[in-house]
Amino acid sequence: MPSLQETARQLVSKGTGILAADESEGTIAKRFAVIGLPVTFETRRDYREMLFRSREAMSRYISGVILTEETLKQDAADGTPFVALLADVNAIPGIKVDRGAFEMPGTKGEKITEGLDGLRQRLKHYAEIGARFAKWRGVIAVSSYAPSRNGIRANAHVLARYAALCQEAGIVPVVEPEVLADGEPGDHGIERCAEVTAETLATVFDELRLAGVDLTGMLLKPNMVTPGVRSQDRPSADVIARRTLDVLKAHVPASVPGIAFLSGGQSDEAATANLSAMNRLGEAPWALTFSYGRALQTAALLAWGGDARNLAPAQAAFAHRAKMNALAAQGEWAPELDRAA
Ligand code: 13P
């Protein structure tokens, strides 16, 4: 078995990134509603099979895929296990292990992520069936009264307990504290995002250290420092890159091998442009890449539309987005490359 460090490094190896395909049943229902597709075991399978069989995207640009428990155990329509499809394109299987974010008592609507009970046993089982990395998402909402110190501390604490349990099971923890850009009211400026992200990351690394987590055997999946989606503020990619790197450099130890961003409701092109601008700065001690859900999948989902006849254009759309983000992970993306497609 590869070590935690080897797996973590492979997940962020040059010119590759992670596909987040771990939408819960509720979230995938929202995505399918856009194309008018009912949500069943089979439609979820067909959609994800379309992505995983996109050979160009998967074998060249995708290092690993975050799956739901259902997908980790699911077979393609012809009976091939999904984990075998992933092995065939050299993509590492990962699994979302949290059980969602729920309202936290003692706060005004802030959320705490659940799923620690029984996690040690579940991780052992997931490792046996092929998962080599995992994801846990903590959600930090921004408003005039949130996040509270309690909300940040509690989420950071469970992230650290999750990460320690993953490492015990030989699984690389992807630690995801998401400062929401698309929460309510979502009209905060970049300054406020920088401040909340800084406090969140400082607390998360404090808890990770206290929990004895080996920082060389984990990955961080943060938000970029951006304004809320309903803010009037529209900073350039260079400004977002500068602000994000400044916050990360102040709070993320260089021993962490890689940072793989979430897209968090940014447009496809903004998520790519911002990542590329960060890599162009060339100052990061960690690998900087993507772990996108929406920003990798939306174009493919729309091209597919739930119709098997659209397989080729859907896979081409996915390959294009994956390639653009792979270029961005090396600071080599340019808008002309995107539009030429
Ligand atoms: P988005 O890139 O759509 O934000 O999803 C990434 C993810 O895994 C959220 O947990």
CSV table of C-alpha atoms and ligand atoms in Angstrom, one decimal:
chain,number,residue,atom,x,y,z
A,1,MET,CA,0.0,0.0,0.0
A,2,PRO,CA,1.3,3.5,-0.8
A,3,SER,CA,2.0,5.7,2.2
A,4,LEU,CA,-0.3,8.6,3.2
A,5,GLN,CA,2.4,10.9,1.9
A,6,GLU,CA,2.7,9.1,-1.5
A,7,THR,CA,-1.1,9.2,-2.0
A,8,ALA,CA,-1.4,12.8,-1.0
A,9,ARG,CA,1.4,13.8,-3.4
A,10,GLN,CA,-0.1,11.7,-6.2
A,11,LEU,CA,-3.5,13.5,-5.7
A,12,VAL,CA,-1.9,16.9,-6.3
A,13,SER,CA,0.7,15.8,-8.9
A,14,LYS,CA,1.6,18.4,-11.6
A,15,GLY,CA,-1.1,19.2,-14.0
A,16,THR,CA,-3.8,17.1,-12.3
A,17,GLY,CA,-6.5,17.6,-9.7
A,18,ILE,CA,-9.5,16.0,-8.0
A,19,LEU,CA,-13.0,15.5,-9.3
A,20,ALA,CA,-15.6,16.0,-6.5
A,21,ALA,CA,-18.5,13.7,-7.5
A,22,ASP,CA,-19.8,13.1,-4.0
A,23,GLU,CA,-23.0,15.1,-4.2
A,24,SER,CA,-25.5,13.8,-1.6
A,25,GLU,CA,-28.9,12.6,-2.8
A,26,GLY,CA,-30.3,16.1,-2.1
A,27,THR,CA,-27.6,17.9,-3.9
A,28,ILE,CA,-27.6,15.7,-7.0
A,29,ALA,CA,-31.4,16.2,-7.1
A,30,LYS,CA,-30.8,19.9,-7.4
A,31,ARG,CA,-28.3,19.4,-10.2
A,32,PHE,CA,-30.6,17.0,-12.1
A,33,ALA,CA,-33.6,19.4,-11.7
A,34,VAL,CA,-31.8,21.8,-14.0
A,35,ILE,CA,-31.9,19.2,-16.8
A,36,GLY,CA,-35.3,17.9,-15.8
A,37,LEU,CA,-34.0,14.4,-14.9
A,38,PRO,CA,-35.6,12.2,-12.2
A,39,VAL,CA,-33.2,11.1,-9.5
A,40,THR,CA,-32.9,7.3,-9.2
A,41,PHE,CA,-30.1,4.8,-8.4
A,42,GLU,CA,-29.8,4.3,-12.2
A,43,THR,CA,-29.8,8.0,-13.3
A,44,ARG,CA,-27.1,8.7,-10.7
A,45,ARG,CA,-25.1,5.7,-12.0
A,46,ASP,CA,-25.5,6.8,-15.7
A,47,TYR,CA,-24.4,10.3,-15.0
A,48,ARG,CA,-21.4,9.3,-13.0
A,49,GLU,CA,-20.5,6.6,-15.5
A,50,MET,CA,-20.6,9.3,-18.3
A,51,LEU,CA,-17.9,11.2,-16.3
A,52,PHE,CA,-15.7,8.2,-15.3
A,53,ARG,CA,-15.7,6.8,-18.8
A,54,SER,CA,-14.5,10.2,-20.3
A,55,ARG,CA,-11.1,8.7,-20.9
A,56,GLU,CA,-9.3,11.8,-22.0
A,57,ALA,CA,-10.4,13.8,-19.0
A,58,MET,CA,-9.9,11.1,-16.5
A,59,SER,CA,-6.6,9.6,-17.5
A,60,ARG,CA,-4.8,12.9,-18.2
A,61,TYR,CA,-6.1,15.5,-15.8
A,62,ILE,CA,-7.9,13.8,-12.9
A,63,SER,CA,-5.8,12.3,-10.1
A,64,GLY,CA,-8.6,11.2,-7.9
A,65,VAL,CA,-12.4,11.2,-7.5
A,66,ILE,CA,-14.4,11.9,-4.4
A,67,LEU,CA,-17.3,9.4,-4.4
A,68,THR,CA,-20.4,8.9,-2.2
A,69,GLU,CA,-20.7,5.5,-0.4
A,70,GLU,CA,-23.3,4.5,-3.0
A,71,THR,CA,-20.9,5.2,-5.9
A,72,LEU,CA,-17.9,3.5,-4.2
A,73,LYS,CA,-20.0,0.3,-4.1
A,74,GLN,CA,-21.8,0.8,-7.4
A,75,ASP,CA,-21.3,-0.9,-10.8
A,76,ALA,CA,-21.4,0.6,-14.2
A,77,ALA,CA,-24.4,-0.4,-16.4
A,78,ASP,CA,-22.4,-3.4,-17.8
A,79,GLY,CA,-21.5,-4.7,-14.4
A,80,THR,CA,-18.0,-3.3,-14.1
A,81,PRO,CA,-17.4,-1.9,-10.6
A,82,PHE,CA,-16.8,1.9,-10.6
A,83,VAL,CA,-13.6,1.3,-8.6
A,84,ALA,CA,-12.3,-0.8,-11.5
A,85,LEU,CA,-13.2,1.9,-14.0
A,86,LEU,CA,-11.2,4.4,-12.0
A,87,ALA,CA,-8.3,2.0,-11.6
A,88,ASP,CA,-8.3,1.7,-15.4
A,89,VAL,CA,-7.7,5.4,-15.8
A,90,ASN,CA,-5.3,5.6,-12.9
A,91,ALA,CA,-7.6,7.8,-10.7
A,92,ILE,CA,-7.6,7.2,-7.0
A,93,PRO,CA,-10.9,6.5,-5.4
A,94,GLY,CA,-11.9,8.7,-2.4
A,95,ILE,CA,-15.0,8.9,-0.3
A,96,LYS,CA,-17.0,11.6,1.4
A,97,VAL,CA,-17.4,10.4,5.0
A,98,ASP,CA,-19.3,13.2,6.7
A,99,ARG,CA,-23.0,12.9,7.1
A,100,GLY,CA,-23.9,16.5,6.3
A,101,ALA,CA,-24.1,19.8,8.2
A,102,PHE,CA,-26.9,20.4,10.7
A,103,GLU,CA,-28.1,23.3,12.7
A,104,MET,CA,-25.9,23.8,15.7
A,105,PRO,CA,-27.6,24.5,19.0
A,106,GLY,CA,-26.5,27.7,20.8
A,107,THR,CA,-25.9,29.5,17.5
A,108,LYS,CA,-28.2,31.6,15.3
A,109,GLY,CA,-28.5,29.0,12.5
A,110,GLU,CA,-24.8,28.1,12.1
A,111,LYS,CA,-24.1,24.5,11.2
A,112,ILE,CA,-22.0,21.7,12.5
A,113,THR,CA,-21.0,18.7,10.5
A,114,GLU,CA,-22.0,15.3,11.8
A,115,GLY,CA,-20.7,11.8,11.2
A,116,LEU,CA,-18.0,11.0,13.8
A,117,ASP,CA,-20.0,8.2,15.5
A,118,GLY,CA,-18.9,4.9,14.1
A,119,LEU,CA,-16.4,6.6,11.8
A,120,ARG,CA,-13.5,4.4,12.8
A,121,GLN,CA,-15.4,1.3,11.7
A,122,ARG,CA,-16.6,2.9,8.5
A,123,LEU,CA,-13.1,4.0,7.5
A,124,LYS,CA,-11.8,0.5,8.0
A,125,HIS,CA,-14.5,-0.8,5.7
A,126,TYR,CA,-14.0,1.9,3.1
A,127,ALA,CA,-10.2,1.2,3.0
A,128,GLU,CA,-11.0,-2.5,2.5
A,129,ILE,CA,-13.1,-1.7,-0.5
A,130,GLY,CA,-10.5,0.6,-2.1
A,131,ALA,CA,-10.9,4.1,-0.8
A,132,ARG,CA,-7.5,5.8,-0.3
A,133,PHE,CA,-8.6,9.3,0.6
A,134,ALA,CA,-11.6,10.9,2.2
A,135,LYS,CA,-13.4,14.2,2.5
A,136,TRP,CA,-15.2,16.0,5.3
A,137,ARG,CA,-16.8,19.4,4.8
A,138,GLY,CA,-17.3,21.9,7.5
A,139,VAL,CA,-19.5,24.9,6.6
A,140,ILE,CA,-18.8,28.4,7.8
A,141,ALA,CA,-21.5,30.8,7.0
A,142,VAL,CA,-20.9,34.6,6.8
A,143,SER,CA,-23.4,37.1,8.0
A,144,SER,CA,-23.5,40.1,10.3
A,145,TYR,CA,-23.5,37.7,13.3
A,146,ALA,CA,-21.8,34.6,11.9
A,147,PRO,CA,-19.5,32.9,12.2
A,148,SER,CA,-19.3,32.8,15.9
A,149,ARG,CA,-16.1,31.7,17.7
A,150,ASN,CA,-18.1,28.6,18.8
A,151,GLY,CA,-19.1,27.7,15.3
A,152,ILE,CA,-15.6,27.9,13.9
A,153,ARG,CA,-14.0,26.1,16.9
A,154,ALA,CA,-16.6,23.2,16.8
A,155,ASN,CA,-16.2,22.7,13.1
A,156,ALA,CA,-12.4,22.8,13.3
A,157,HIS,CA,-12.5,20.3,16.2
A,158,VAL,CA,-14.5,17.7,14.3
A,159,LEU,CA,-12.4,18.2,11.2
A,160,ALA,CA,-9.3,17.3,13.3
A,161,ARG,CA,-11.0,14.3,14.9
A,162,TYR,CA,-12.0,13.1,11.4
A,163,ALA,CA,-8.5,13.6,10.0
A,164,ALA,CA,-6.8,11.7,12.9
A,165,LEU,CA,-9.2,8.8,12.4
A,166,CYS,CA,-8.5,8.7,8.6
A,167,GLN,CA,-4.8,8.6,9.1
A,168,GLU,CA,-5.2,5.8,11.6
A,169,ALA,CA,-7.0,3.8,8.9
A,170,GLY,CA,-4.3,4.6,6.3
A,171,ILE,CA,-6.6,7.0,4.4
A,172,VAL,CA,-5.5,10.5,3.4
A,173,PRO,CA,-7.9,13.1,4.9
A,174,VAL,CA,-9.0,16.0,2.7
A,175,VAL,CA,-9.8,18.7,5.3
A,176,GLU,CA,-12.5,21.0,3.9
A,177,PRO,CA,-13.4,24.1,5.9
A,178,GLU,CA,-15.6,26.0,3.5
A,179,VAL,CA,-16.3,29.7,4.2
A,180,LEU,CA,-19.4,30.0,2.1
A,181,ALA,CA,-19.6,32.6,-0.7
A,182,ASP,CA,-23.1,31.4,-1.7
A,183,GLY,CA,-24.7,31.3,1.7
A,184,GLU,CA,-27.2,33.9,3.1
A,185,PRO,CA,-27.0,36.9,2.6
A,186,GLY,CA,-23.9,36.3,0.5
A,187,ASP,CA,-23.3,40.0,0.0
A,188,HIS,CA,-20.1,40.3,2.1
A,189,GLY,CA,-17.0,41.8,0.5
A,190,ILE,CA,-13.5,40.2,-0.1
A,191,GLU,CA,-12.2,41.8,3.1
A,192,ARG,CA,-14.7,40.0,5.3
A,193,CYS,CA,-14.0,36.7,3.5
A,194,ALA,CA,-10.3,37.1,4.1
A,195,GLU,CA,-10.9,37.8,7.8
A,196,VAL,CA,-13.2,34.8,8.3
A,197,THR,CA,-11.0,32.5,6.2
A,198,ALA,CA,-7.9,33.5,8.2
A,199,GLU,CA,-9.6,32.8,11.5
A,200,THR,CA,-11.0,29.5,10.3
A,201,LEU,CA,-7.7,28.2,8.9
A,202,ALA,CA,-5.8,29.3,12.0
A,203,THR,CA,-8.3,27.4,14.2
A,204,VAL,CA,-8.3,24.3,11.9
A,205,PHE,CA,-4.5,24.0,12.1
A,206,ASP,CA,-4.5,24.6,15.8
A,207,GLU,CA,-7.0,21.7,16.2
A,208,LEU,CA,-5.1,19.5,13.7
A,209,ARG,CA,-1.9,19.9,15.7
A,210,LEU,CA,-3.6,19.2,19.0
A,211,ALA,CA,-5.1,16.0,17.5
A,212,GLY,CA,-1.7,14.9,16.4
A,213,VAL,CA,-2.5,14.9,12.7
A,214,ASP,CA,0.5,14.4,10.4
A,215,LEU,CA,0.3,17.4,8.2
A,216,THR,CA,2.5,15.7,5.6
A,217,GLY,CA,-0.2,13.1,5.1
A,218,MET,CA,-3.3,15.3,4.4
A,219,LEU,CA,-4.6,17.8,1.9
A,220,LEU,CA,-6.5,21.0,2.6
A,221,LYS,CA,-9.6,21.9,0.5
A,222,PRO,CA,-10.4,25.5,1.2
A,223,ASN,CA,-12.5,28.2,-0.4
A,224,MET,CA,-10.7,30.9,-2.3
A,225,VAL,CA,-10.8,34.4,-0.8
A,226,THR,CA,-13.6,36.0,-2.8
A,227,PRO,CA,-16.6,38.3,-2.2
A,228,GLY,CA,-19.9,36.7,-1.5
A,229,VAL,CA,-21.9,35.8,-4.7
A,230,ARG,CA,-24.3,38.6,-4.1
A,231,SER,CA,-21.7,41.3,-3.4
A,232,GLN,CA,-21.3,44.3,-5.8
A,233,ASP,CA,-17.6,43.8,-5.5
A,234,ARG,CA,-16.0,42.2,-8.6
A,235,PRO,CA,-12.2,41.9,-8.0
A,236,SER,CA,-10.0,40.6,-10.8
A,237,ALA,CA,-8.4,37.1,-10.7
A,238,ASP,CA,-5.1,38.7,-9.8
A,239,VAL,CA,-6.7,40.3,-6.7
A,240,ILE,CA,-8.4,37.1,-5.7
A,241,ALA,CA,-5.1,35.2,-6.2
A,242,ARG,CA,-3.1,37.7,-4.1
A,243,ARG,CA,-5.6,37.8,-1.2
A,244,THR,CA,-6.0,34.0,-1.2
A,245,LEU,CA,-2.3,33.3,-1.2
A,246,ASP,CA,-1.7,35.9,1.5
A,247,VAL,CA,-4.2,34.2,3.8
A,248,LEU,CA,-3.0,30.7,3.0
A,249,LYS,CA,0.7,31.6,3.5
A,250,ALA,CA,-0.1,33.1,6.9
A,251,HIS,CA,-2.0,30.0,8.2
A,252,VAL,CA,-1.1,26.8,6.3
A,253,PRO,CA,2.2,25.2,7.2
A,254,ALA,CA,4.5,24.4,4.3
A,255,SER,CA,4.6,20.8,5.4
A,256,VAL,CA,1.1,20.3,4.0
A,257,PRO,CA,1.7,18.8,0.5
A,258,GLY,CA,-1.2,20.3,-1.3
A,259,ILE,CA,-4.1,22.6,-1.4
A,260,ALA,CA,-7.0,21.6,-3.7
A,261,PHE,CA,-9.7,24.3,-3.8
A,262,LEU,CA,-13.4,23.9,-3.9
A,263,SER,CA,-15.3,26.0,-6.6
A,264,GLY,CA,-18.1,27.1,-4.2
A,265,GLY,CA,-20.5,28.6,-6.8
A,266,GLN,CA,-17.9,30.5,-8.9
A,267,SER,CA,-18.5,30.4,-12.7
A,268,ASP,CA,-16.5,27.7,-14.5
A,269,GLU,CA,-14.2,30.2,-16.0
A,270,ALA,CA,-13.7,32.3,-12.8
A,271,ALA,CA,-12.7,29.1,-10.9
A,272,THR,CA,-10.1,28.3,-13.6
A,273,ALA,CA,-8.9,31.9,-14.0
A,274,ASN,CA,-8.4,32.4,-10.2
A,275,LEU,CA,-6.5,29.1,-9.8
A,276,SER,CA,-4.2,30.0,-12.8
A,277,ALA,CA,-3.5,33.4,-11.4
A,278,MET,CA,-2.5,31.9,-8.1
A,279,ASN,CA,-0.1,29.5,-9.7
A,280,ARG,CA,1.3,32.2,-11.9
A,281,LEU,CA,2.4,34.1,-8.7
A,282,GLY,CA,4.7,31.1,-8.2
A,283,GLU,CA,5.1,31.7,-4.4
A,284,ALA,CA,3.3,28.7,-3.0
A,285,PRO,CA,5.2,26.2,-0.9
A,286,TRP,CA,2.4,23.6,-1.5
A,287,ALA,CA,0.9,22.3,-4.8
A,288,LEU,CA,-2.1,24.4,-5.7
A,289,THR,CA,-4.8,22.6,-7.6
A,290,PHE,CA,-8.5,22.0,-7.9
A,291,SER,CA,-11.0,19.7,-6.2
A,292,TYR,CA,-14.1,21.0,-8.1
A,293,GLY,CA,-17.6,19.8,-8.2
A,294,ARG,CA,-19.7,22.3,-10.1
A,295,ALA,CA,-16.9,24.0,-11.9
A,296,LEU,CA,-15.8,20.7,-13.5
A,297,GLN,CA,-19.3,19.2,-14.1
A,298,THR,CA,-21.8,21.8,-15.0
A,299,ALA,CA,-20.9,22.0,-18.7
A,300,ALA,CA,-20.9,18.2,-19.0
A,301,LEU,CA,-24.2,17.9,-17.2
A,302,LEU,CA,-25.9,20.4,-19.5
A,303,ALA,CA,-24.5,18.8,-22.6
A,304,TRP,CA,-25.6,15.3,-21.4
A,305,GLY,CA,-29.1,16.3,-20.4
A,306,GLY,CA,-29.8,12.8,-19.2
A,307,ASP,CA,-29.8,11.4,-22.8
A,308,ALA,CA,-27.4,8.6,-23.8
A,309,ARG,CA,-27.2,10.0,-27.3
A,310,ASN,CA,-25.3,13.0,-25.9
A,311,LEU,CA,-22.5,11.0,-24.4
A,312,ALA,CA,-19.8,12.2,-26.7
A,313,PRO,CA,-20.5,16.0,-26.4
A,314,ALA,CA,-20.9,15.6,-22.6
A,315,GLN,CA,-17.6,13.8,-22.3
A,316,ALA,CA,-15.9,16.4,-24.6
A,317,ALA,CA,-17.3,19.2,-22.4
A,318,PHE,CA,-15.9,17.5,-19.3
A,319,ALA,CA,-12.5,16.9,-20.9
A,320,HIS,CA,-12.3,20.5,-21.9
A,321,ARG,CA,-13.0,21.8,-18.4
A,322,ALA,CA,-10.6,19.3,-16.9
A,323,LYS,CA,-7.9,20.4,-19.3
A,324,MET,CA,-8.5,24.1,-18.6
A,325,ASN,CA,-8.2,23.4,-14.9
A,326,ALA,CA,-5.1,21.2,-15.4
A,327,LEU,CA,-3.5,24.2,-17.2
A,328,ALA,CA,-4.6,26.5,-14.4
A,329,ALA,CA,-2.9,24.1,-11.9
A,330,GLN,CA,0.3,25.0,-13.7
A,331,GLY,CA,-0.4,28.7,-14.1
A,332,GLU,CA,-0.7,28.2,-17.9
A,333,TRP,CA,-4.4,28.9,-18.6
A,334,ALA,CA,-5.4,31.9,-20.7
A,335,PRO,CA,-8.9,33.0,-21.7
A,336,GLU,CA,-8.1,32.5,-25.4
A,337,LEU,CA,-7.6,28.8,-24.7
A,338,ASP,CA,-11.0,28.5,-23.2
A,339,ARG,CA,-12.8,30.3,-26.0
A,340,ALA,CA,-10.9,28.5,-28.8
A,341,ALA,CA,-12.7,25.3,-27.8
B,1,13P,P1,-17.9,22.7,-5.5
B,1,13P,O1,-16.6,22.8,-6.3
B,1,13P,O2,-19.2,22.6,-6.4
B,1,13P,O3,-18.0,23.8,-4.5
B,1,13P,O4,-17.9,21.3,-4.7
B,1,13P,C1,-16.8,20.9,-4.1
B,1,13P,C2,-17.1,20.1,-3.0
B,1,13P,O5,-16.6,19.0,-2.9
B,1,13P,C3,-17.9,20.7,-1.9
B,1,13P,O6,-17.8,19.9,-0.8
